[in-house]
PDB file of C-alpha atoms in Angstrom:
ATOM      1  CA  GLN A   1      37.157  92.991  54.655  1.00 84.00           C
ATOM      2  CA  GLN A   2      38.831  89.617  54.850  1.00 89.00           C
ATOM      3  CA  GLN A   3      36.828  86.482  55.513  1.00 95.00           C
ATOM      4  CA  LEU A   4      38.106  83.073  56.563  1.00 96.00           C
ATOM      5  CA  GLN A   5      36.675  79.612  55.882  1.00 98.00           C
ATOM      6  CA  GLU A   6      37.855  76.304  57.298  1.00 98.00           C
ATOM      7  CA  SER A   7      37.650  73.080  55.306  1.00 97.00           C
ATOM      8  CA  GLY A   8      38.594  69.466  55.859  1.00 94.00           C
ATOM      9  CA  PRO A   9      37.300  66.065  56.952  1.00 95.00           C
ATOM     10  CA  GLY A  10      34.778  66.072  59.754  1.00 94.00           C
ATOM     11  CA  LEU A  11      35.357  62.522  60.962  1.00 97.00           C
ATOM     12  CA  LEU A  12      38.632  60.791  61.751  1.00 97.00           C
ATOM     13  CA  LYS A  13      39.636  57.529  63.380  1.00 98.00           C
ATOM     14  CA  PRO A  14      42.064  57.394  66.303  1.00 97.00           C
ATOM     15  CA  SER A  15      45.733  57.545  65.234  1.00 97.00           C
ATOM     16  CA  GLU A  16      44.878  59.279  61.944  1.00 98.00           C
ATOM     17  CA  THR A  17      46.144  62.711  60.926  1.00 98.00           C
ATOM     18  CA  LEU A  18      43.892  65.758  61.020  1.00 98.00           C
ATOM     19  CA  SER A  19      44.386  68.108  58.071  1.00 98.00           C
ATOM     20  CA  LEU A  20      42.504  71.387  57.831  1.00 98.00           C
ATOM     21  CA  THR A  21      42.818  74.307  55.455  1.00 98.00           C
ATOM     22  CA  CYS A  22      41.751  77.892  55.989  1.00 98.00           C
ATOM     23  CA  THR A  23      40.976  79.896  52.871  1.00 97.00           C
ATOM     24  CA  VAL A  24      41.242  83.666  53.125  1.00 95.00           C
ATOM     25  CA  SER A  25      39.108  85.840  50.875  1.00 94.00           C
ATOM     26  CA  GLY A  26      38.830  89.596  50.488  1.00 90.00           C
ATOM     27  CA  GLY A  27      42.479  90.398  50.009  1.00 85.00           C
ATOM     28  CA  SER A  28      45.808  88.750  49.340  1.00 85.00           C
ATOM     29  CA  MET A  29      47.552  87.208  52.345  1.00 84.00           C
ATOM     30  CA  SER A  30      50.895  88.308  50.951  1.00 80.00           C
ATOM     31  CA  SER A  31      49.784  91.945  50.990  1.00 79.00           C
ATOM     32  CA  TYR A  32      49.626  92.037  54.751  1.00 79.00           C
ATOM     33  CA  THR A  33      52.177  91.146  57.419  1.00 85.00           C
ATOM     34  CA  TYR A  34      49.840  89.188  59.662  1.00 91.00           C
ATOM     35  CA  TYR A  35      50.038  86.078  61.784  1.00 94.00           C
ATOM     36  CA  TRP A  36      47.338  83.502  61.125  1.00 95.00           C
ATOM     37  CA  GLY A  37      46.179  81.156  63.845  1.00 97.00           C
ATOM     38  CA  TRP A  38      44.262  78.035  64.756  1.00 98.00           C
ATOM     39  CA  VAL A  39      42.113  77.762  67.888  1.00 98.00           C
ATOM     40  CA  ARG A  40      39.991  74.794  68.915  1.00 98.00           C
ATOM     41  CA  GLN A  41      37.070  74.269  71.258  1.00 98.00           C
ATOM     42  CA  PRO A  42      36.017  70.815  72.499  1.00 98.00           C
ATOM     43  CA  PRO A  43      32.249  70.416  72.807  1.00 97.00           C
ATOM     44  CA  GLY A  44      31.008  72.328  75.840  1.00 96.00           C
ATOM     45  CA  LYS A  45      34.494  73.491  76.801  1.00 97.00           C
ATOM     46  CA  GLY A  46      36.723  76.518  76.431  1.00 97.00           C
ATOM     47  CA  LEU A  47      39.058  77.819  73.761  1.00 98.00           C
ATOM     48  CA  GLU A  48      42.556  76.414  73.250  1.00 98.00           C
ATOM     49  CA  TRP A  49      45.213  78.076  71.111  1.00 98.00           C
ATOM     50  CA  ILE A  50      46.885  75.559  68.804  1.00 98.00           C
ATOM     51  CA  GLY A  51      49.402  77.680  66.970  1.00 98.00           C
ATOM     52  CA  SER A  52      50.081  80.673  64.755  1.00 97.00           C
ATOM     53  CA  ILE A  53      51.994  81.136  61.510  1.00 95.00           C
ATOM     54  CA  TYR A  54      53.429  84.294  59.992  1.00 93.00           C
ATOM     55  CA  TYR A  55      52.782  85.063  56.334  1.00 89.00           C
ATOM     56  CA  SER A  56      56.470  84.270  55.735  1.00 88.00           C
ATOM     57  CA  GLY A  57      56.120  80.821  57.314  1.00 91.00           C
ATOM     58  CA  SER A  58      57.593  81.188  60.799  1.00 93.00           C
ATOM     59  CA  THR A  59      55.533  79.434  63.457  1.00 96.00           C
ATOM     60  CA  HIS A  60      54.639  79.409  67.141  1.00 97.00           C
ATOM     61  CA  TYR A  61      52.956  76.348  68.627  1.00 97.00           C
ATOM     62  CA  ASN A  62      51.191  75.464  71.862  1.00 97.00           C
ATOM     63  CA  PRO A  63      53.810  73.523  73.863  1.00 96.00           C
ATOM     64  CA  SER A  64      51.251  70.878  74.789  1.00 96.00           C
ATOM     65  CA  LEU A  65      50.598  70.104  71.118  1.00 97.00           C
ATOM     66  CA  LYS A  66      53.929  71.004  69.584  1.00 97.00           C
ATOM     67  CA  SER A  67      55.091  67.434  68.999  1.00 97.00           C
ATOM     68  CA  ARG A  68      52.020  66.699  66.871  1.00 98.00           C
ATOM     69  CA  VAL A  69      51.347  70.009  65.101  1.00 98.00           C
ATOM     70  CA  THR A  70      52.584  71.383  61.816  1.00 98.00           C
ATOM     71  CA  MET A  71      51.285  74.572  60.242  1.00 98.00           C
ATOM     72  CA  SER A  72      52.015  75.846  56.741  1.00 97.00           C
ATOM     73  CA  VAL A  73      51.034  78.786  54.570  1.00 95.00           C
ATOM     74  CA  ASP A  74      50.534  79.125  50.827  1.00 94.00           C
ATOM     75  CA  THR A  75      50.082  82.803  50.034  1.00 89.00           C
ATOM     76  CA  SER A  76      49.664  82.069  46.307  1.00 91.00           C
ATOM     77  CA  LYS A  77      46.469  80.180  47.140  1.00 94.00           C
ATOM     78  CA  ASN A  78      45.516  82.522  50.012  1.00 94.00           C
ATOM     79  CA  GLN A  79      45.468  79.529  52.342  1.00 96.00           C
ATOM     80  CA  PHE A  80      47.097  78.299  55.502  1.00 97.00           C
ATOM     81  CA  SER A  81      46.867  74.799  56.915  1.00 98.00           C
ATOM     82  CA  LEU A  82      46.948  72.749  60.089  1.00 98.00           C
ATOM     83  CA  ARG A  83      48.189  69.205  60.446  1.00 98.00           C
ATOM     84  CA  LEU A  84      47.735  67.317  63.724  1.00 98.00           C
ATOM     85  CA  THR A  85      49.051  63.776  63.903  1.00 98.00           C
ATOM     86  CA  SER A  86      48.021  60.768  65.996  1.00 98.00           C
ATOM     87  CA  VAL A  87      44.603  62.115  66.928  1.00 98.00           C
ATOM     88  CA  THR A  88      42.554  60.716  69.809  1.00 98.00           C
ATOM     89  CA  ALA A  89      39.056  61.368  71.079  1.00 98.00           C
ATOM     90  CA  ALA A  90      40.512  64.266  73.078  1.00 98.00           C
ATOM     91  CA  ASP A  91      41.130  66.085  69.792  1.00 98.00           C
ATOM     92  CA  THR A  92      37.405  66.175  69.015  1.00 98.00           C
ATOM     93  CA  ALA A  93      36.570  69.858  68.779  1.00 98.00           C
ATOM     94  CA  VAL A  94      35.404  72.739  66.669  1.00 98.00           C
ATOM     95  CA  TYR A  95      38.491  74.068  64.934  1.00 98.00           C
ATOM     96  CA  TYR A  96      38.623  77.769  64.109  1.00 98.00           C
ATOM     97  CA  CYS A  97      41.062  79.649  61.944  1.00 98.00           C
ATOM     98  CA  ALA A  98      41.602  83.349  62.589  1.00 97.00           C
ATOM     99  CA  ARG A  99      43.806  86.279  61.710  1.00 95.00           C
ATOM    100  CA  ASP A 100      45.954  87.916  64.386  1.00 92.00           C
ATOM    101  CA  GLY A 101      45.002  91.485  63.642  1.00 84.00           C
ATOM    102  CA  SER A 102      47.901  93.008  65.524  1.00 83.00           C
ATOM    103  CA  GLY A 103      50.343  92.628  62.655  1.00 81.00           C
ATOM    104  CA  SER A 104      52.610  90.927  65.176  1.00 85.00           C
ATOM    105  CA  PHE A 105      52.165  87.978  67.461  1.00 91.00           C
ATOM    106  CA  ARG A 106      49.954  89.483  70.168  1.00 91.00           C
ATOM    107  CA  GLY A 107      46.963  87.191  70.142  1.00 88.00           C
ATOM    108  CA  TRP A 108      44.115  89.417  69.154  1.00 91.00           C
ATOM    109  CA  PHE A 109      42.204  87.385  66.635  1.00 96.00           C
ATOM    110  CA  ALA A 110      39.844  89.049  64.204  1.00 93.00           C
ATOM    111  CA  PRO A 111      38.251  87.972  61.989  1.00 95.00           C
ATOM    112  CA  TRP A 112      37.500  84.306  62.663  1.00 97.00           C
ATOM    113  CA  GLY A 113      36.228  81.555  60.424  1.00 98.00           C
ATOM    114  CA  GLN A 114      32.884  79.996  61.258  1.00 97.00           C
ATOM    115  CA  GLY A 115      34.575  76.882  62.636  1.00 98.00           C
ATOM    116  CA  THR A 116      34.473  73.251  61.580  1.00 98.00           C
ATOM    117  CA  LEU A 117      33.665  70.302  63.828  1.00 98.00           C
ATOM    118  CA  VAL A 118      36.167  67.471  63.748  1.00 98.00           C
ATOM    119  CA  THR A 119      35.125  64.273  65.479  1.00 98.00           C
ATOM    120  CA  VAL A 120      37.562  61.493  66.325  1.00 98.00           C
ATOM    121  CA  SER A 121      35.821  58.170  66.740  1.00 97.00           C
ATOM    122  CA  SER A 122      36.439  54.548  65.866  1.00 94.00           C
TER     123      SER A 122
ATOM    124  CA  GLN B   1      51.463  76.468  80.310  1.00 72.00           C
ATOM    125  CA  SER B   2      48.286  76.632  82.394  1.00 85.00           C
ATOM    126  CA  ALA B   3      45.038  78.236  81.352  1.00 92.00           C
ATOM    127  CA  LEU B   4      44.270  81.645  82.779  1.00 97.00           C
ATOM    128  CA  THR B   5      41.751  81.566  85.634  1.00 98.00           C
ATOM    129  CA  GLN B   6      38.296  83.047  85.147  1.00 98.00           C
ATOM    130  CA  PRO B   7      35.148  82.677  87.251  1.00 98.00           C
ATOM    131  CA  ALA B   8      32.871  80.046  85.771  1.00 97.00           C
ATOM    132  CA  SER B   9      29.873  82.338  85.843  1.00 97.00           C
ATOM    133  CA  VAL B  10      28.737  85.856  86.634  1.00 98.00           C
ATOM    134  CA  SER B  11      25.333  87.457  86.471  1.00 97.00           C
ATOM    135  CA  GLY B  12      23.739  90.865  86.527  1.00 97.00           C
ATOM    136  CA  SER B  13      20.518  92.683  85.846  1.00 97.00           C
ATOM    137  CA  PRO B  14      19.889  94.896  82.830  1.00 97.00           C
ATOM    138  CA  GLY B  15      21.498  98.291  83.296  1.00 97.00           C
ATOM    139  CA  GLN B  16      23.963  97.102  85.910  1.00 97.00           C
ATOM    140  CA  SER B  17      27.723  96.755  85.538  1.00 98.00           C
ATOM    141  CA  ILE B  18      29.665  93.542  85.952  1.00 98.00           C
ATOM    142  CA  THR B  19      33.358  92.711  86.002  1.00 98.00           C
ATOM    143  CA  ILE B  20      35.001  89.472  84.906  1.00 98.00           C
ATOM    144  CA  SER B  21      38.463  88.737  86.214  1.00 98.00           C
ATOM    145  CA  CYS B  22      41.229  86.829  84.464  1.00 98.00           C
ATOM    146  CA  THR B  23      44.162  85.760  86.611  1.00 98.00           C
ATOM    147  CA  GLY B  24      47.473  84.629  85.244  1.00 97.00           C
ATOM    148  CA  THR B  25      51.087  84.755  86.330  1.00 96.00           C
ATOM    149  CA  SER B  26      54.206  86.857  85.922  1.00 94.00           C
ATOM    150  CA  ASN B  27      54.903  84.793  82.792  1.00 95.00           C
ATOM    151  CA  ASP B  28      51.846  86.050  80.966  1.00 96.00           C
ATOM    152  CA  ILE B  29      49.468  88.789  82.116  1.00 97.00           C
ATOM    153  CA  GLY B  30      51.914  90.165  84.655  1.00 96.00           C
ATOM    154  CA  ASP B  31      54.703  90.686  82.168  1.00 95.00           C
ATOM    155  CA  TYR B  32      52.931  91.674  78.956  1.00 96.00           C
ATOM    156  CA  ASN B  33      50.282  94.188  77.966  1.00 96.00           C
ATOM    157  CA  TYR B  34      48.869  91.816  75.365  1.00 96.00           C
ATOM    158  CA  VAL B  35      45.581  90.742  76.899  1.00 97.00           C
ATOM    159  CA  SER B  36      42.549  90.322  74.696  1.00 98.00           C
ATOM    160  CA  TRP B  37      38.932  89.514  75.443  1.00 98.00           C
ATOM    161  CA  TYR B  38      36.347  87.682  73.342  1.00 98.00           C
ATOM    162  CA  LEU B  39      32.637  87.101  73.613  1.00 98.00           C
ATOM    163  CA  GLN B  40      31.024  84.015  72.154  1.00 98.00           C
ATOM    164  CA  HIS B  41      27.343  83.417  71.636  1.00 98.00           C
ATOM    165  CA  PRO B  42      26.171  79.782  71.454  1.00 96.00           C
ATOM    166  CA  GLY B  43      27.081  78.123  68.189  1.00 96.00           C
ATOM    167  CA  LYS B  44      29.004  81.159  66.951  1.00 97.00           C
ATOM    168  CA  ALA B  45      32.658  81.997  66.502  1.00 98.00           C
ATOM    169  CA  PRO B  46      34.288  84.174  69.176  1.00 98.00           C
ATOM    170  CA  LYS B  47      34.292  87.933  68.625  1.00 97.00           C
ATOM    171  CA  LEU B  48      37.142  90.218  69.691  1.00 97.00           C
ATOM    172  CA  ILE B  49      35.959  92.977  72.035  1.00 98.00           C
ATOM    173  CA  ILE B  50      39.177  94.144  73.742  1.00 98.00           C
ATOM    174  CA  TYR B  51      42.841  93.931  72.724  1.00 97.00           C
ATOM    175  CA  ASP B  52      46.113  95.124  74.236  1.00 96.00           C
ATOM    176  CA  VAL B  53      44.458  95.178  77.706  1.00 97.00           C
ATOM    177  CA  SER B  54      42.102  98.097  77.096  1.00 98.00           C
ATOM    178  CA  ALA B  55      41.780  98.945  73.399  1.00 97.00           C
ATOM    179  CA  ARG B  56      38.460  98.453  71.620  1.00 97.00           C
ATOM    180  CA  PRO B  57      38.201  97.395  67.977  1.00 95.00           C
ATOM    181  CA  SER B  58      36.195  99.619  65.712  1.00 94.00           C
ATOM    182  CA  GLY B  59      32.480  98.946  66.090  1.00 95.00           C
ATOM    183  CA  VAL B  60      32.632  97.510  69.606  1.00 97.00           C
ATOM    184  CA  SER B  61      30.437  99.275  72.134  1.00 96.00           C
ATOM    185  CA  ASN B  62      32.147 101.543  74.650  1.00 97.00           C
ATOM    186  CA  ARG B  63      30.164  99.687  77.318  1.00 98.00           C
ATOM    187  CA  PHE B  64      33.028  97.184  77.192  1.00 98.00           C
ATOM    188  CA  SER B  65      36.244  98.186  78.915  1.00 98.00           C
ATOM    189  CA  GLY B  66      39.408  96.387  79.957  1.00 98.00           C
ATOM    190  CA  SER B  67      42.106  96.911  82.549  1.00 98.00           C
ATOM    191  CA  LYS B  68      45.000  95.147  84.214  1.00 98.00           C
ATOM    192  CA  SER B  69      46.623  95.135  87.637  1.00 97.00           C
ATOM    193  CA  GLY B  70      49.558  92.878  88.347  1.00 97.00           C
ATOM    194  CA  ASN B  71      48.785  89.359  87.193  1.00 97.00           C
ATOM    195  CA  THR B  72      45.040  89.988  86.816  1.00 98.00           C
ATOM    196  CA  ALA B  73      43.167  91.461  83.881  1.00 98.00           C
ATOM    197  CA  SER B  74      39.548  92.536  84.071  1.00 98.00           C
ATOM    198  CA  LEU B  75      36.688  93.086  81.663  1.00 98.00           C
ATOM    199  CA  THR B  76      33.911  95.431  82.730  1.00 98.00           C
ATOM    200  CA  ILE B  77      30.577  95.619  80.968  1.00 98.00           C
ATOM    201  CA  SER B  78      28.453  98.613  81.903  1.00 98.00           C
ATOM    202  CA  GLY B  79      24.769  99.112  81.198  1.00 97.00           C
ATOM    203  CA  LEU B  80      24.127  95.389  80.837  1.00 98.00           C
ATOM    204  CA  GLN B  81      21.857  94.400  77.995  1.00 97.00           C
ATOM    205  CA  ALA B  82      20.169  91.113  77.242  1.00 97.00           C
ATOM    206  CA  GLU B  83      22.370  90.697  74.154  1.00 96.00           C
ATOM    207  CA  ASP B  84      25.470  90.674  76.373  1.00 98.00           C
ATOM    208  CA  GLU B  85      24.521  87.212  77.636  1.00 98.00           C
ATOM    209  CA  ALA B  86      27.323  85.046  76.276  1.00 98.00           C
ATOM    210  CA  ASP B  87      30.540  83.278  77.177  1.00 98.00           C
ATOM    211  CA  TYR B  88      33.577  85.507  77.671  1.00 98.00           C
ATOM    212  CA  TYR B  89      37.206  84.479  77.260  1.00 98.00           C
ATOM    213  CA  CYS B  90      40.455  86.254  78.050  1.00 98.00           C
ATOM    214  CA  CYS B  91      43.691  85.551  76.204  1.00 98.00           C
ATOM    215  CA  SER B  92      47.249  86.597  76.951  1.00 97.00           C
ATOM    216  CA  TYR B  93      50.605  86.472  75.278  1.00 97.00           C
ATOM    217  CA  ALA B  94      52.970  84.353  77.389  1.00 96.00           C
ATOM    218  CA  SER B  95      56.695  83.838  77.679  1.00 94.00           C
ATOM    219  CA  GLY B  96      58.179  81.473  75.156  1.00 91.00           C
ATOM    220  CA  SER B  97      56.145  83.100  72.396  1.00 94.00           C
ATOM    221  CA  THR B  98      52.896  81.369  73.177  1.00 96.00           C
ATOM    222  CA  LEU B  99      49.303  82.353  73.793  1.00 97.00           C
ATOM    223  CA  VAL B 100      47.032  81.145  76.563  1.00 97.00           C
ATOM    224  CA  PHE B 101      43.267  81.444  76.955  1.00 98.00           C
ATOM    225  CA  GLY B 102      41.198  81.576  80.104  1.00 98.00           C
ATOM    226  CA  GLY B 103      38.691  78.871  80.883  1.00 97.00           C
ATOM    227  CA  GLY B 104      35.754  81.098  80.040  1.00 98.00           C
ATOM    228  CA  THR B 105      33.003  82.843  81.998  1.00 98.00           C
ATOM    229  CA  LYS B 106      29.308  82.481  81.351  1.00 98.00           C
ATOM    230  CA  LEU B 107      27.490  85.777  81.740  1.00 98.00           C
ATOM    231  CA  THR B 108      23.807  85.561  82.578  1.00 97.00           C
ATOM    232  CA  VAL B 109      21.641  88.663  82.279  1.00 97.00           C
ATOM    233  CA  LEU B 110      18.862  88.230  84.819  1.00 94.00           C
TER     234      LEU B 110
END
């Protein structure tokens, strides 16, 4: 059973770039034709889809974040990554990585990582 | 792309059934059978409980069921248990190859 773990800095200053990595264990990413996604949750608020990336590298992004988001995948390292530029306090959230278990882009995420809190503050 | 609309809160007594609605548009729920539901306990990652409108992942209780009519999807929980108290989120595929979540519903078991 695959497990996911997010990693990256927990504190950023406004205008900096957020970079997170999700490491997948329990099976090679290249062995499965899955999408992999990022979802965030501001403190006390709901879930927001950020984007999803196919194992081959094709991407789908949330239109509201598209200008600032880049996702990449490195199947040799069993990792995929999120880059969000020009962060503000509004980007403070718990960031989750997850696998889209459908095998296509249908938005049913399982499993999820445990989440990592990223705080943007001067 | 607007968030799907869910009631902020619902409540029920143990053993009862409750239904949580999730309203979208013809650009998401109304046009695609790709609605999923998640439950989230405080401080934990979300857990998938329904996908493709009404399918249940292996290991999820059959007390959880999903349906869809027009632009509205629904999650029904029967035989409420104390452990069902959590936040629930719907999610739908949307036109333009995007995904959109609902605002979330807090379920209180009285």
